[in-house]
Amino acid sequence: MTSFLDYTTALRAKLPLWALLTTLLISSCSDPASVGLELAPGNNQIGVFYQEFNLDAQVVLLDSFNTVNSGVLVVGSESDEFFGKTEGTGYTRLYIDATDDRPRTEAILDSMFFYMEVVSVNGSNLDKPKKYKVHKLTQPILDTLYYNFDKLAFEGKAFAETDFTFGEVKDSVVKLSVTKEFQEELFGKMKGGTEFDNLFNFRKYFPGVAIKSNQADNTTIGVALGANTGITTYYHIDGDTVSSRYDINTFSSRSFNGIESDRSGTPIESVTEYGKSYEVGPIVGMKSTMAMALRIDTSPFDAFLDTLSGITFNQAQFTMGAIESQDEDNNPISGMVMIFVDQYNEPLRSSLNNVALYVQGDGQAQVLLDENGDKIPNNTYSTSAILAYDSEDKTYLAGITSHINAIYRGDLQRQNWLLYASTPTTGDDFKRSLRQFKVNKGKIKVKIIYSKSR
């Protein structure tokens, strides 16, 4: 039988308590308040207990999901039995530096290409070619907010396209061929038109581009904006032996991602209202940029904590998974934070600076003191708890020991959570991809080890 000495030895060695649990001889617990399993039966001073319970989850389509200037264009088309058909189109302005040397009247065109700096790839059958097209916008991108459901008009015929096979490569600069008609028009403007005299003239002539993929490809890429994404022109002067280069890129260019979602015939077909929680059956899921998130009902904390007295929490974990299987190259969301939300799924905000409140990480201050010396929730994003994905177990895990302790002591009021795909280290991935995951609600749990003095 594993003794309490074994337990304390494991603590000193900093071994994971969940690993220790698998080696313990489990007996029934005589304390009706614990509902858990006493880990040290026979000890006269301290009992160590294990408690596990489920948390319910509902899907939420986030309201007013702004995708302006996320830094990455989300381009792809995906089909899934749960999420339906999802298509991402990247819209961006283009940029010229009016002080750069440009082709003049005597210049001779050598070649012209559109380049995309691909920084991420998620999808299926990456050993097969994927098609991408670039269209010229017929509507300008304005200095206003654009949301994931917004879109702009563009020319029906693409001026650049390619078929590209990624294979094992997940980041690459992809070269697209440009049509002869487009080359001749654009090069003519470069040489003699006023369209290239300054950035305002240029954007009036060329409002921007929309980048799209083939609807059957079932793959999404992230295209980084900057010097490596845009139009490159090579030209020479008669008699020169070396070509010159002129760049039209996406440096410092306003952009946004538009998402079209067809959920007909899926478990989430009824999810139509923004900000509303929906029960969709035993399987729930999240999908980035589509802005489908999860609301977690934490009310079982109350029923559990109300029965306890004189206890110390040794470890508490929030777990989801294993998640439902998906293609090897279709990576799930890598990490999430847990935002405190009200009944309308609006973030609860700090009384200090109106910043959204997050579950704080283990070992971090869970509360702060305001100017009156009263305790208020800590609103520091950089120290928030991270629900991180374990690719080996296909499970999401977050340590919430300090959070549970703060609720038990009365320092924090229990709140429901909204899971959001952003972390202090990775940034707001919810606006930079179409990553997704699905999980059975029966696999959304809290696991707690606590000690109780007799």
Short mmCIF file of C-alpha atoms in Angstrom, two decimals, residues 89-329:
data_model
loop_
_atom_site.label_atom_id
_atom_site.label_comp_id
_atom_site.label_asym_id
_atom_site.label_seq_id
_atom_site.Cartn_x
_atom_site.Cartn_y
_atom_site.Cartn_z
CA THR A 89 -10.32 35.18 -47.81
CA GLY A 90 -7.48 37.58 -47.05
CA TYR A 91 -7.99 41.22 -48.02
CA THR A 92 -5.11 43.71 -48.01
CA ARG A 93 -3.95 46.98 -49.43
CA LEU A 94 -0.61 47.19 -51.25
CA TYR A 95 2.25 49.58 -50.57
CA ILE A 96 4.76 51.48 -52.69
CA ASP A 97 7.64 53.71 -51.65
CA ALA A 98 7.41 56.70 -54.00
CA THR A 99 11.13 57.40 -53.47
CA ASP A 100 12.17 54.04 -54.96
CA ASP A 101 13.57 53.96 -58.47
CA ARG A 102 10.93 52.65 -60.81
CA PRO A 103 10.90 51.59 -64.46
CA ARG A 104 10.95 54.51 -66.88
CA THR A 105 9.95 54.88 -70.54
CA GLU A 106 12.92 52.99 -71.91
CA ALA A 107 12.58 50.05 -69.48
CA ILE A 108 11.96 46.55 -70.83
CA LEU A 109 9.94 44.05 -68.78
CA ASP A 110 11.65 40.77 -67.95
CA SER A 111 9.13 39.12 -65.61
CA MET A 112 6.53 39.79 -62.92
CA PHE A 113 5.36 37.58 -60.06
CA PHE A 114 3.12 37.75 -57.02
CA TYR A 115 4.82 36.33 -53.90
CA MET A 116 3.17 35.10 -50.70
CA GLU A 117 5.13 34.53 -47.50
CA VAL A 118 3.37 31.47 -46.04
CA VAL A 119 4.05 31.10 -42.31
CA SER A 120 1.60 28.32 -41.42
CA VAL A 121 -0.23 25.44 -43.10
CA ASN A 122 -3.10 23.39 -41.69
CA GLY A 123 -5.10 20.88 -43.64
CA SER A 124 -5.33 17.55 -45.38
CA ASN A 125 -3.42 15.78 -48.16
CA LEU A 126 -0.52 18.23 -48.16
CA ASP A 127 1.30 15.98 -50.62
CA LYS A 128 -1.26 17.12 -53.23
CA PRO A 129 -1.09 20.52 -54.99
CA LYS A 130 -3.17 23.38 -53.55
CA LYS A 131 -4.42 26.22 -55.75
CA TYR A 132 -4.23 29.91 -54.83
CA LYS A 133 -5.48 32.96 -56.74
CA VAL A 134 -5.04 36.70 -56.31
CA HIS A 135 -7.77 39.11 -57.42
CA LYS A 136 -7.64 42.90 -57.72
CA LEU A 137 -10.14 44.64 -55.44
CA THR A 138 -12.80 46.85 -56.98
CA GLN A 139 -13.65 48.35 -53.58
CA PRO A 140 -11.12 50.17 -51.40
CA ILE A 141 -10.22 49.02 -47.89
CA LEU A 142 -11.32 51.91 -45.70
CA ASP A 143 -9.86 53.16 -42.42
CA THR A 144 -12.62 51.49 -40.45
CA LEU A 145 -13.25 48.26 -38.55
CA TYR A 146 -13.85 45.07 -40.50
CA TYR A 147 -15.26 41.93 -38.93
CA ASN A 148 -14.88 38.28 -39.84
CA PHE A 149 -18.21 38.29 -41.70
CA ASP A 150 -17.22 41.29 -43.90
CA LYS A 151 -16.11 41.05 -47.52
CA LEU A 152 -15.23 43.35 -50.43
CA ALA A 153 -15.87 43.15 -54.16
CA PHE A 154 -13.04 42.10 -56.45
CA GLU A 155 -12.50 41.32 -60.12
CA GLY A 156 -13.84 37.94 -61.20
CA LYS A 157 -10.70 36.99 -63.09
CA ALA A 158 -7.58 36.43 -61.00
CA PHE A 159 -4.41 38.21 -62.17
CA ALA A 160 -2.10 35.71 -60.42
CA GLU A 161 -2.39 32.04 -59.51
CA THR A 162 -0.42 28.89 -58.76
CA ASP A 163 -0.65 25.25 -57.74
CA PHE A 164 1.72 24.55 -54.85
CA THR A 165 2.52 21.31 -53.01
CA PHE A 166 3.59 21.88 -49.40
CA GLY A 167 4.47 18.34 -48.33
CA GLU A 168 6.52 18.60 -45.13
CA VAL A 169 7.16 22.33 -45.65
CA LYS A 170 5.02 24.54 -43.43
CA ASP A 171 6.67 27.88 -44.21
CA SER A 172 7.74 29.04 -47.63
CA VAL A 173 7.63 31.96 -50.05
CA VAL A 174 5.20 30.85 -52.75
CA LYS A 175 5.54 32.33 -56.26
CA LEU A 176 2.40 32.92 -58.35
CA SER A 177 2.43 33.53 -62.10
CA VAL A 178 0.92 36.81 -63.29
CA THR A 179 -1.20 37.04 -66.47
CA LYS A 180 0.30 38.73 -69.51
CA GLU A 181 -2.53 41.28 -69.69
CA PHE A 182 -1.96 42.35 -66.07
CA GLN A 183 1.80 42.59 -66.55
CA GLU A 184 1.45 44.85 -69.56
CA GLU A 185 -1.05 47.16 -67.86
CA LEU A 186 0.80 47.48 -64.56
CA PHE A 187 4.24 47.87 -66.16
CA GLY A 188 2.86 50.59 -68.43
CA LYS A 189 1.56 52.50 -65.39
CA MET A 190 4.93 52.12 -63.66
CA LYS A 191 6.81 53.61 -66.61
CA GLY A 192 4.73 56.63 -67.42
CA GLY A 193 1.61 56.98 -65.32
CA THR A 194 0.90 59.29 -62.40
CA GLU A 195 -0.46 56.28 -60.50
CA PHE A 196 3.00 55.64 -59.04
CA ASP A 197 3.82 59.25 -58.12
CA ASN A 198 2.64 58.73 -54.53
CA LEU A 199 0.88 56.20 -52.33
CA PHE A 200 -2.50 57.95 -52.53
CA ASN A 201 -2.52 57.90 -56.33
CA PHE A 202 -1.44 54.28 -56.34
CA ARG A 203 -4.17 53.09 -53.97
CA LYS A 204 -6.79 55.00 -55.92
CA TYR A 205 -5.69 53.07 -59.00
CA PHE A 206 -5.03 49.78 -57.17
CA PRO A 207 -7.26 49.43 -54.04
CA GLY A 208 -5.73 46.14 -52.96
CA VAL A 209 -6.05 42.39 -53.41
CA ALA A 210 -8.15 39.45 -52.26
CA ILE A 211 -6.30 36.14 -51.89
CA LYS A 212 -8.37 32.98 -52.22
CA SER A 213 -7.90 29.22 -52.36
CA ASN A 214 -9.57 26.33 -54.16
CA GLN A 215 -12.75 25.29 -52.33
CA ALA A 216 -11.90 21.59 -52.62
CA ASP A 217 -8.41 21.85 -51.10
CA ASN A 218 -9.46 21.47 -47.43
CA THR A 219 -6.36 23.39 -46.36
CA THR A 220 -5.73 26.81 -44.81
CA ILE A 221 -2.55 28.87 -44.94
CA GLY A 222 -1.41 31.93 -43.03
CA VAL A 223 0.16 34.59 -45.28
CA ALA A 224 2.39 37.10 -43.49
CA LEU A 225 2.19 40.74 -44.54
CA GLY A 226 5.33 42.70 -45.24
CA ALA A 227 8.22 42.89 -47.68
CA ASN A 228 7.89 39.25 -48.82
CA THR A 229 4.22 39.38 -49.86
CA GLY A 230 3.30 41.39 -52.95
CA ILE A 231 4.20 42.01 -56.60
CA THR A 232 7.81 41.92 -57.77
CA THR A 233 8.77 43.23 -61.20
CA TYR A 234 12.08 42.52 -62.93
CA TYR A 235 13.14 44.77 -65.83
CA HIS A 236 16.22 46.06 -67.66
CA ILE A 237 17.36 48.87 -69.91
CA ASP A 238 18.52 47.98 -73.41
CA GLY A 239 22.21 47.19 -73.19
CA ASP A 240 22.18 46.29 -69.47
CA THR A 241 23.33 42.84 -68.46
CA VAL A 242 21.70 42.88 -65.00
CA SER A 243 17.98 43.16 -64.25
CA SER A 244 16.60 45.75 -61.89
CA ARG A 245 13.77 45.05 -59.45
CA TYR A 246 10.73 47.04 -58.36
CA ASP A 247 8.57 45.94 -55.41
CA ILE A 248 4.94 46.52 -54.57
CA ASN A 249 4.49 44.83 -51.22
CA THR A 250 2.17 44.67 -48.21
CA PHE A 251 4.43 46.47 -45.76
CA SER A 252 2.44 48.73 -43.43
CA SER A 253 -0.80 47.87 -45.25
CA ARG A 254 -4.28 47.70 -43.74
CA SER A 255 -5.81 44.22 -44.02
CA PHE A 256 -8.57 41.99 -42.68
CA ASN A 257 -9.81 38.40 -42.92
CA GLY A 258 -13.30 37.57 -44.16
CA ILE A 259 -14.90 34.24 -43.31
CA GLU A 260 -17.85 32.56 -45.01
CA SER A 261 -19.42 29.74 -43.01
CA ASP A 262 -22.04 27.31 -44.26
CA ARG A 263 -23.20 25.26 -41.23
CA SER A 264 -26.29 23.74 -42.81
CA GLY A 265 -26.80 20.06 -41.99
CA THR A 266 -24.33 20.12 -39.07
CA PRO A 267 -24.84 19.90 -35.28
CA ILE A 268 -24.22 23.66 -35.13
CA GLU A 269 -26.70 24.57 -37.86
CA SER A 270 -28.87 26.35 -35.29
CA VAL A 271 -26.00 28.58 -34.11
CA THR A 272 -26.98 31.84 -35.77
CA GLU A 273 -27.04 34.55 -33.09
CA TYR A 274 -23.83 36.21 -31.99
CA GLY A 275 -22.99 36.10 -28.29
CA LYS A 276 -25.61 33.48 -27.44
CA SER A 277 -24.80 30.14 -25.78
CA TYR A 278 -26.01 27.04 -27.65
CA GLU A 279 -26.45 23.44 -26.56
CA VAL A 280 -25.43 21.37 -29.59
CA GLY A 281 -25.22 17.83 -28.23
CA PRO A 282 -22.46 15.72 -26.69
CA ILE A 283 -19.72 17.09 -28.97
CA VAL A 284 -18.64 20.73 -28.79
CA GLY A 285 -15.82 22.56 -30.53
CA MET A 286 -13.92 25.75 -31.27
CA LYS A 287 -12.75 27.18 -34.60
CA SER A 288 -10.49 30.20 -35.00
CA THR A 289 -11.41 33.27 -37.11
CA MET A 290 -14.82 31.67 -37.60
CA ALA A 291 -14.95 32.89 -33.96
CA MET A 292 -16.67 29.87 -32.48
CA ALA A 293 -15.68 29.63 -28.83
CA LEU A 294 -16.71 27.61 -25.76
CA ARG A 295 -18.50 28.82 -22.64
CA ILE A 296 -17.62 26.73 -19.59
CA ASP A 297 -20.17 26.43 -16.78
CA THR A 298 -18.17 26.42 -13.53
CA SER A 299 -21.19 26.14 -11.18
CA PRO A 300 -20.11 22.63 -10.00
CA PHE A 301 -17.34 24.45 -8.10
CA ASP A 302 -20.01 25.80 -5.72
CA ALA A 303 -21.50 22.40 -4.93
CA PHE A 304 -18.04 21.01 -4.26
CA LEU A 305 -16.53 23.86 -2.26
CA ASP A 306 -19.61 24.42 -0.10
CA THR A 307 -19.15 20.98 1.49
CA LEU A 308 -15.54 21.53 2.54
CA SER A 309 -13.92 23.00 5.64
CA GLY A 310 -10.40 22.99 7.04
CA ILE A 311 -8.78 21.77 3.83
CA THR A 312 -5.76 22.68 1.69
CA PHE A 313 -5.71 22.29 -2.08
CA ASN A 314 -2.56 20.51 -3.23
CA GLN A 315 -3.27 20.50 -6.94
CA ALA A 316 -6.17 21.37 -9.24
CA GLN A 317 -6.30 20.95 -13.00
CA PHE A 318 -8.79 21.89 -15.68
CA THR A 319 -8.64 19.28 -18.46
CA MET A 320 -10.29 18.79 -21.86
CA GLY A 321 -9.77 15.67 -23.90
CA ALA A 322 -8.58 13.62 -25.43
CA ILE A 323 -10.04 15.67 -28.30
CA GLU A 324 -11.74 14.08 -31.29
CA SER A 325 -9.31 12.84 -33.94
CA GLN A 326 -8.43 15.08 -36.89
CA ASP A 327 -5.91 14.92 -39.73
CA GLU A 328 -2.27 14.86 -38.68
CA ASP A 329 -1.53 18.10 -40.53
#
